[in-house]
Coordinates of C-alpha atoms in Angstrom, one line a residue:
M160 CA 0.0 0.1 0.2
K161 CA 1.3 3.2 -1.0
I162 CA 0.2 6.5 -0.1
E163 CA -2.2 7.9 -2.8
G164 CA -0.8 11.5 -4.4
F165 CA 2.3 11.3 -2.3
T166 CA 5.1 12.9 -4.4
I167 CA 8.8 13.3 -3.8
F168 CA 10.4 16.4 -2.6
Q169 CA 13.9 17.1 -4.1
G170 CA 16.3 17.7 -1.5
D171 CA 20.4 17.1 -0.5
H172 CA 20.0 17.4 3.3
C173 CA 18.2 14.3 5.4
E174 CA 16.2 16.2 7.8
T175 CA 15.2 19.3 5.8
T176 CA 14.3 16.7 3.1
A177 CA 12.3 14.8 5.2
M178 CA 10.3 17.8 6.8
G179 CA 9.9 19.1 3.0
N180 CA 8.1 15.9 2.1
L181 CA 5.9 16.2 5.1
L182 CA 5.0 19.7 4.3
Q183 CA 4.5 19.3 0.4
H184 CA 1.9 16.5 1.3
S185 CA -0.1 18.8 3.4
G186 CA 0.2 21.3 0.5
I187 CA 2.9 23.7 2.3
R188 CA 5.9 24.0 -0.6
L189 CA 9.1 26.0 0.4
S190 CA 12.6 25.4 -0.9
E191 CA 15.0 23.3 0.9
P192 CA 17.3 26.2 2.1
M193 CA 14.3 28.5 3.1
L194 CA 13.6 25.3 5.4
F195 CA 17.1 25.0 6.4
G196 CA 17.4 28.6 7.5
I197 CA 13.8 29.1 9.2
G198 CA 14.7 26.1 11.2
Q199 CA 17.8 27.8 12.1
G200 CA 19.9 25.0 10.9
L201 CA 23.3 26.5 10.6
G202 CA 25.8 26.0 13.3
F203 CA 29.2 23.9 13.8
I204 CA 30.4 21.1 16.4
Y205 CA 33.9 19.7 16.8
W206 CA 33.3 17.0 19.0
D207 CA 36.0 14.5 20.3
S208 CA 35.9 12.3 23.3
K209 CA 37.7 9.6 24.6
G210 CA 35.3 6.6 23.3
M211 CA 35.5 8.2 19.5
D212 CA 38.0 6.8 17.0
F213 CA 38.4 10.2 15.6
P214 CA 36.5 13.7 16.0
F215 CA 33.1 14.2 14.4
I216 CA 32.8 17.4 12.2
G217 CA 29.2 19.0 12.0
G218 CA 28.1 22.2 10.3
R219 CA 24.4 22.3 11.6
S220 CA 22.5 22.5 14.6
K221 CA 21.8 19.4 16.8
P222 CA 19.3 16.4 15.3
D223 CA 15.6 17.0 16.2
E224 CA 16.0 20.7 16.9
L225 CA 15.7 21.6 13.1
S226 CA 12.3 19.6 12.5
A227 CA 11.3 21.2 15.7
C228 CA 12.1 25.0 14.8
I229 CA 10.6 24.6 11.6
A230 CA 7.1 23.5 12.8
S231 CA 7.2 26.3 15.2
R232 CA 8.0 29.0 13.0
L233 CA 5.4 27.9 10.4
H234 CA 2.9 27.1 13.5
L235 CA 2.4 23.7 13.0
N236 CA 1.8 20.8 15.1
I237 CA 4.6 18.5 15.2
K238 CA 3.6 14.7 16.7
V239 CA 6.8 12.8 17.7
Q240 CA 6.4 9.4 19.0
E241 CA 9.2 7.2 20.7
T242 CA 9.0 3.7 22.2
S243 CA 11.5 1.0 23.3
S244 CA 9.0 -1.6 21.7
V245 CA 9.5 -2.7 18.1
T246 CA 5.8 -3.9 18.2
K247 CA 4.5 -0.5 19.7
A248 CA 7.1 1.3 17.0
W249 CA 5.3 -0.5 13.8
Q250 CA 1.4 0.3 15.2
N251 CA 2.6 4.0 15.3
V252 CA 3.5 4.3 11.8
Q253 CA 1.0 1.8 10.5
S254 CA -1.9 3.7 12.0
F255 CA -0.8 6.8 10.2
I256 CA 0.3 5.2 6.7
E257 CA -3.3 3.4 6.6
R258 CA -5.0 7.1 6.8
G259 CA -2.8 8.1 4.0
I260 CA -0.4 10.2 6.2
P261 CA 3.5 10.2 5.7
V262 CA 5.7 9.5 8.5
G263 CA 8.9 10.7 9.3
L264 CA 11.7 8.6 10.8
K265 CA 14.8 8.7 12.5
L266 CA 17.3 5.8 11.2
D267 CA 20.6 4.5 11.5
S268 CA 21.5 4.8 7.7
Y269 CA 23.7 1.4 8.2
Y270 CA 20.9 -0.9 8.2
L271 CA 19.1 0.8 5.3
D272 CA 19.4 -1.5 1.9
Y273 CA 19.9 1.3 -0.4
F274 CA 22.5 2.9 1.3
T275 CA 25.8 1.8 -0.3
N276 CA 28.0 3.6 1.7
K277 CA 28.1 1.6 5.4
I278 CA 28.4 3.6 8.0
H279 CA 26.7 3.8 11.1
F280 CA 24.8 7.0 11.5
A281 CA 21.7 7.2 13.8
A282 CA 20.8 10.8 13.0
H283 CA 19.5 10.0 9.2
Y284 CA 16.1 11.2 8.3
A285 CA 13.7 9.6 5.7
V286 CA 10.0 9.5 5.1
M287 CA 7.8 6.3 4.9
C288 CA 4.9 6.8 2.5
G289 CA 3.9 3.2 1.7
I290 CA 4.4 -0.5 3.3
D291 CA 3.5 -4.1 2.2
E292 CA 4.4 -7.3 3.2
E293 CA 8.1 -7.3 2.8
Y294 CA 9.4 -3.7 2.2
A295 CA 8.7 -0.3 3.2
Y296 CA 8.6 2.6 0.6
M297 CA 10.8 5.5 1.3
A298 CA 11.4 8.8 0.5
D299 CA 15.1 9.9 0.8
T300 CA 17.6 12.3 -0.4
N301 CA 18.5 13.0 -4.2
Q302 CA 21.8 11.3 -3.1
Q303 CA 20.1 8.1 -1.8
G304 CA 17.8 7.5 -5.0
G305 CA 14.3 9.8 -3.8
L306 CA 11.9 7.0 -3.9
V307 CA 13.2 4.1 -2.3
T308 CA 12.5 0.7 -0.8
T309 CA 14.0 -1.4 2.0
R310 CA 13.1 -4.7 3.6
L311 CA 11.0 -4.2 6.6
S312 CA 13.4 -6.3 8.5
S313 CA 16.2 -3.5 7.7
L314 CA 13.8 -0.7 8.8
T315 CA 13.4 -2.1 11.8
M316 CA 17.0 -2.3 12.7
A317 CA 17.6 1.0 11.5
R318 CA 15.0 2.5 13.6
N319 CA 15.7 0.5 16.6
A320 CA 19.7 1.2 16.8
K321 CA 21.7 2.4 19.5
G322 CA 24.5 4.7 19.9
P323 CA 25.5 8.2 19.5
M324 CA 22.4 10.7 18.4
S325 CA 20.0 8.1 18.0
S326 CA 16.5 7.9 19.5
K327 CA 14.0 5.0 20.5
N328 CA 12.4 4.1 17.1
R329 CA 11.3 7.9 16.6
S330 CA 8.5 8.8 14.3
F331 CA 6.9 12.2 13.4
T332 CA 4.3 13.8 11.7
I333 CA 3.0 17.3 11.2
E334 CA -0.3 18.6 11.4
Q335 CA -1.6 22.3 10.1
T336 CA -3.9 23.5 12.8
D337 CA -3.5 27.1 12.7
P338 CA -2.9 29.6 9.5
L339 CA 0.5 29.7 8.1
P340 CA 2.2 32.8 9.3
Q341 CA 3.4 35.6 7.4
L342 CA 7.2 34.3 6.1
V343 CA 9.0 37.8 6.5
P344 CA 8.8 38.1 10.3
A345 CA 9.6 34.5 10.6
I346 CA 12.5 35.0 8.4
R347 CA 14.0 37.5 10.7
T348 CA 13.2 35.7 13.9
S349 CA 15.2 32.9 12.6
L350 CA 17.6 35.0 11.2
I351 CA 18.6 36.8 14.6
N352 CA 18.0 33.6 16.7
N353 CA 20.5 31.4 14.5
A354 CA 23.2 34.2 14.6
S355 CA 22.9 34.4 18.4
D356 CA 23.1 30.7 19.0
Y357 CA 26.1 30.6 16.3
L358 CA 28.0 33.4 18.1
N359 CA 27.2 32.6 21.8
P360 CA 27.8 28.8 22.2
P361 CA 27.4 27.4 25.6
I362 CA 30.7 25.3 25.2
R363 CA 34.1 26.2 23.1
N364 CA 33.4 23.3 20.7
L365 CA 30.4 24.7 19.1
G366 CA 29.6 27.5 16.8
N367 CA 32.1 30.2 15.9
K368 CA 34.6 29.0 18.9
G369 CA 34.3 25.3 17.6
I370 CA 35.9 26.7 14.3
K371 CA 38.7 28.1 15.9
R372 CA 39.1 24.8 18.2
M373 CA 39.1 22.6 14.7
S374 CA 41.6 24.8 13.2
A375 CA 44.3 24.3 16.3
E376 CA 42.9 20.4 16.7
I377 CA 43.5 19.6 13.1
L378 CA 47.4 19.8 13.3
K379 CA 47.2 16.8 16.1
W380 CA 45.1 14.6 13.9
P381 CA 48.3 12.6 12.5
S382 CA 48.9 11.6 16.2
R383 CA 45.2 11.1 16.9
S384 CA 44.5 8.5 14.0
K385 CA 45.1 4.8 13.9
D386 CA 44.3 4.9 10.4
L387 CA 45.0 8.3 8.8
E388 CA 44.1 8.0 5.1
K389 CA 40.6 6.4 6.1
D390 CA 39.7 8.7 8.8
L391 CA 40.7 12.1 6.9
C392 CA 39.2 10.7 3.2
L393 CA 36.0 10.0 5.5
T394 CA 35.9 13.3 7.5
A395 CA 36.5 15.1 3.8
L396 CA 33.2 13.1 2.4
L397 CA 31.2 13.8 5.4
M398 CA 31.9 17.4 5.3
E399 CA 31.1 17.8 1.4
R400 CA 28.8 14.9 0.3
A401 CA 27.1 13.5 2.9
G402 CA 23.8 15.3 2.8
T403 CA 25.1 18.4 3.8
G404 CA 24.0 20.1 0.2
G405 CA 28.2 20.8 -0.3
A406 CA 30.5 22.8 1.8
L407 CA 29.4 21.6 5.3
F408 CA 25.7 23.4 5.0
R409 CA 27.0 26.7 3.9
N410 CA 25.6 26.0 0.5
L411 CA 22.4 25.9 1.7
Y412 CA 22.4 28.7 4.1
R413 CA 24.1 30.9 1.3
D414 CA 20.9 30.1 -1.1
F415 CA 18.5 30.6 1.9
L416 CA 20.1 34.3 2.5
K417 CA 19.8 35.1 -1.2
E418 CA 15.9 34.0 -0.9
C419 CA 15.7 36.0 2.0
L420 CA 17.5 39.1 0.4
D421 CA 14.7 38.9 -2.5
L422 CA 12.3 39.1 0.3
I423 CA 13.9 41.6 2.4
G424 CA 15.8 44.3 1.1
D425 CA 18.4 44.9 4.0
S426 CA 21.7 46.3 3.3
K427 CA 23.1 43.9 6.5
L428 CA 21.4 40.8 4.9
E429 CA 23.2 41.9 1.5
K430 CA 26.3 41.9 3.0
A431 CA 26.2 38.9 4.7
Y432 CA 25.0 36.7 1.5
F433 CA 27.9 38.0 -0.2
G434 CA 30.0 36.8 2.8
F435 CA 28.8 33.3 2.4
T436 CA 29.1 33.3 -1.1
E437 CA 32.8 33.7 -0.4
I438 CA 32.7 31.5 2.7
A439 CA 31.1 28.5 1.1
P440 CA 33.8 27.4 -1.4
M441 CA 36.1 27.9 1.2
W442 CA 34.8 25.0 3.2
S443 CA 35.0 22.9 0.1
S444 CA 38.5 23.9 -0.1
V445 CA 39.1 22.5 3.4
A446 CA 37.4 19.4 2.8
A447 CA 39.6 18.9 -0.4
L448 CA 42.8 19.5 1.6
I449 CA 41.6 17.0 4.4
D450 CA 40.9 14.7 1.7
N451 CA 44.3 15.1 -0.1
A452 CA 46.4 15.0 3.0
G453 CA 44.6 11.4 3.7
R454 CA 45.3 10.1 0.2
T455 CA 48.9 11.5 -0.2
G456 CA 49.9 11.5 3.4
N457 CA 51.0 15.3 3.0
Q458 CA 50.4 17.2 6.6
Q459 CA 51.3 20.3 4.8
E460 CA 47.7 20.1 3.3
L461 CA 46.4 20.0 7.3
R462 CA 48.6 23.1 8.2
L463 CA 47.0 24.7 5.0
A464 CA 43.3 23.8 6.1
S465 CA 44.2 24.9 9.7
E466 CA 45.2 28.5 8.4
L467 CA 42.0 28.6 6.0
L468 CA 40.0 27.8 9.2
V469 CA 41.2 30.7 10.8
D470 CA 39.8 33.0 7.9
I471 CA 36.6 31.4 7.6
A472 CA 35.6 31.8 11.7
E473 CA 36.7 35.5 11.1
R474 CA 34.6 35.9 8.3
E475 CA 31.3 33.9 9.4
R476 CA 31.9 35.9 12.6
L477 CA 31.5 39.2 10.8
A478 CA 28.7 37.8 8.7
M479 CA 26.6 36.5 11.6
E480 CA 27.3 39.6 13.5
L481 CA 25.4 41.3 10.6
L482 CA 22.5 39.5 10.6
L483 CA 22.2 39.6 14.5
T484 CA 21.3 43.2 14.0
I485 CA 18.8 43.6 10.9
E486 CA 15.7 45.4 11.2

């Protein structure tokens, strides 16, 4: 059984694509950059701990927060269900599918049949839009094939996975209970709040401070790694291609700012937009340098990446300070 009238939302990032699919089926059509922006998605995290094989680099807000923020900005009700029971988890999903309502799922992508790059990542999002006796019909990102299928047994494992960023069989749906708000005020609030969070992180491995920390820590990576080529090349891949829309989400945010500029004629917003048109390719250059260092073993590439990160941190600080004061 497939949900009648369901059409795919084209997106590059998993959580915004999932929300785009749910919204589009409800008749709400916004671009992926707009969803990312009003969801206050831009961020940075440099995460390392004793239990990790290698540091994790992220360029967005925490998992689940982006969806919640999008729903809040658009005055939508997002219904989230979690359970440790596999049986109850399936009942939660089936009840909506049978009523023609697509369901967002949080998953460990490692277990999904259509993922060719088998890496454990328990904060992947996709939408379930149908089911039969053996397969689930899924809507995922462009990179993963858009409309795809996976075995129910595989999906069960993906939903019930444990580990960092995982949830207990998390599923979610959206419901429009109030009229949509005017977009421009929602945009302004998101711009200011996102800038404030980015510039004032609670700990130094987040936001602008996190980029500065990465610029220092990246020089220690050769002594930190057990398999430098694998770790560096994987880090570069995750930064540039693994659902980020390129340039560690900076391409998405740049495009969001362009849409904002078309709606809001603010000189500070214009300067911030032009700032991110320069910043985004710099992140791609950082990823390329890290990848080259992994493939060649040339540690000079990491020193160049470190210097570039210092420049990026300053440019992003200036751009976000402009957004913090838009009217």
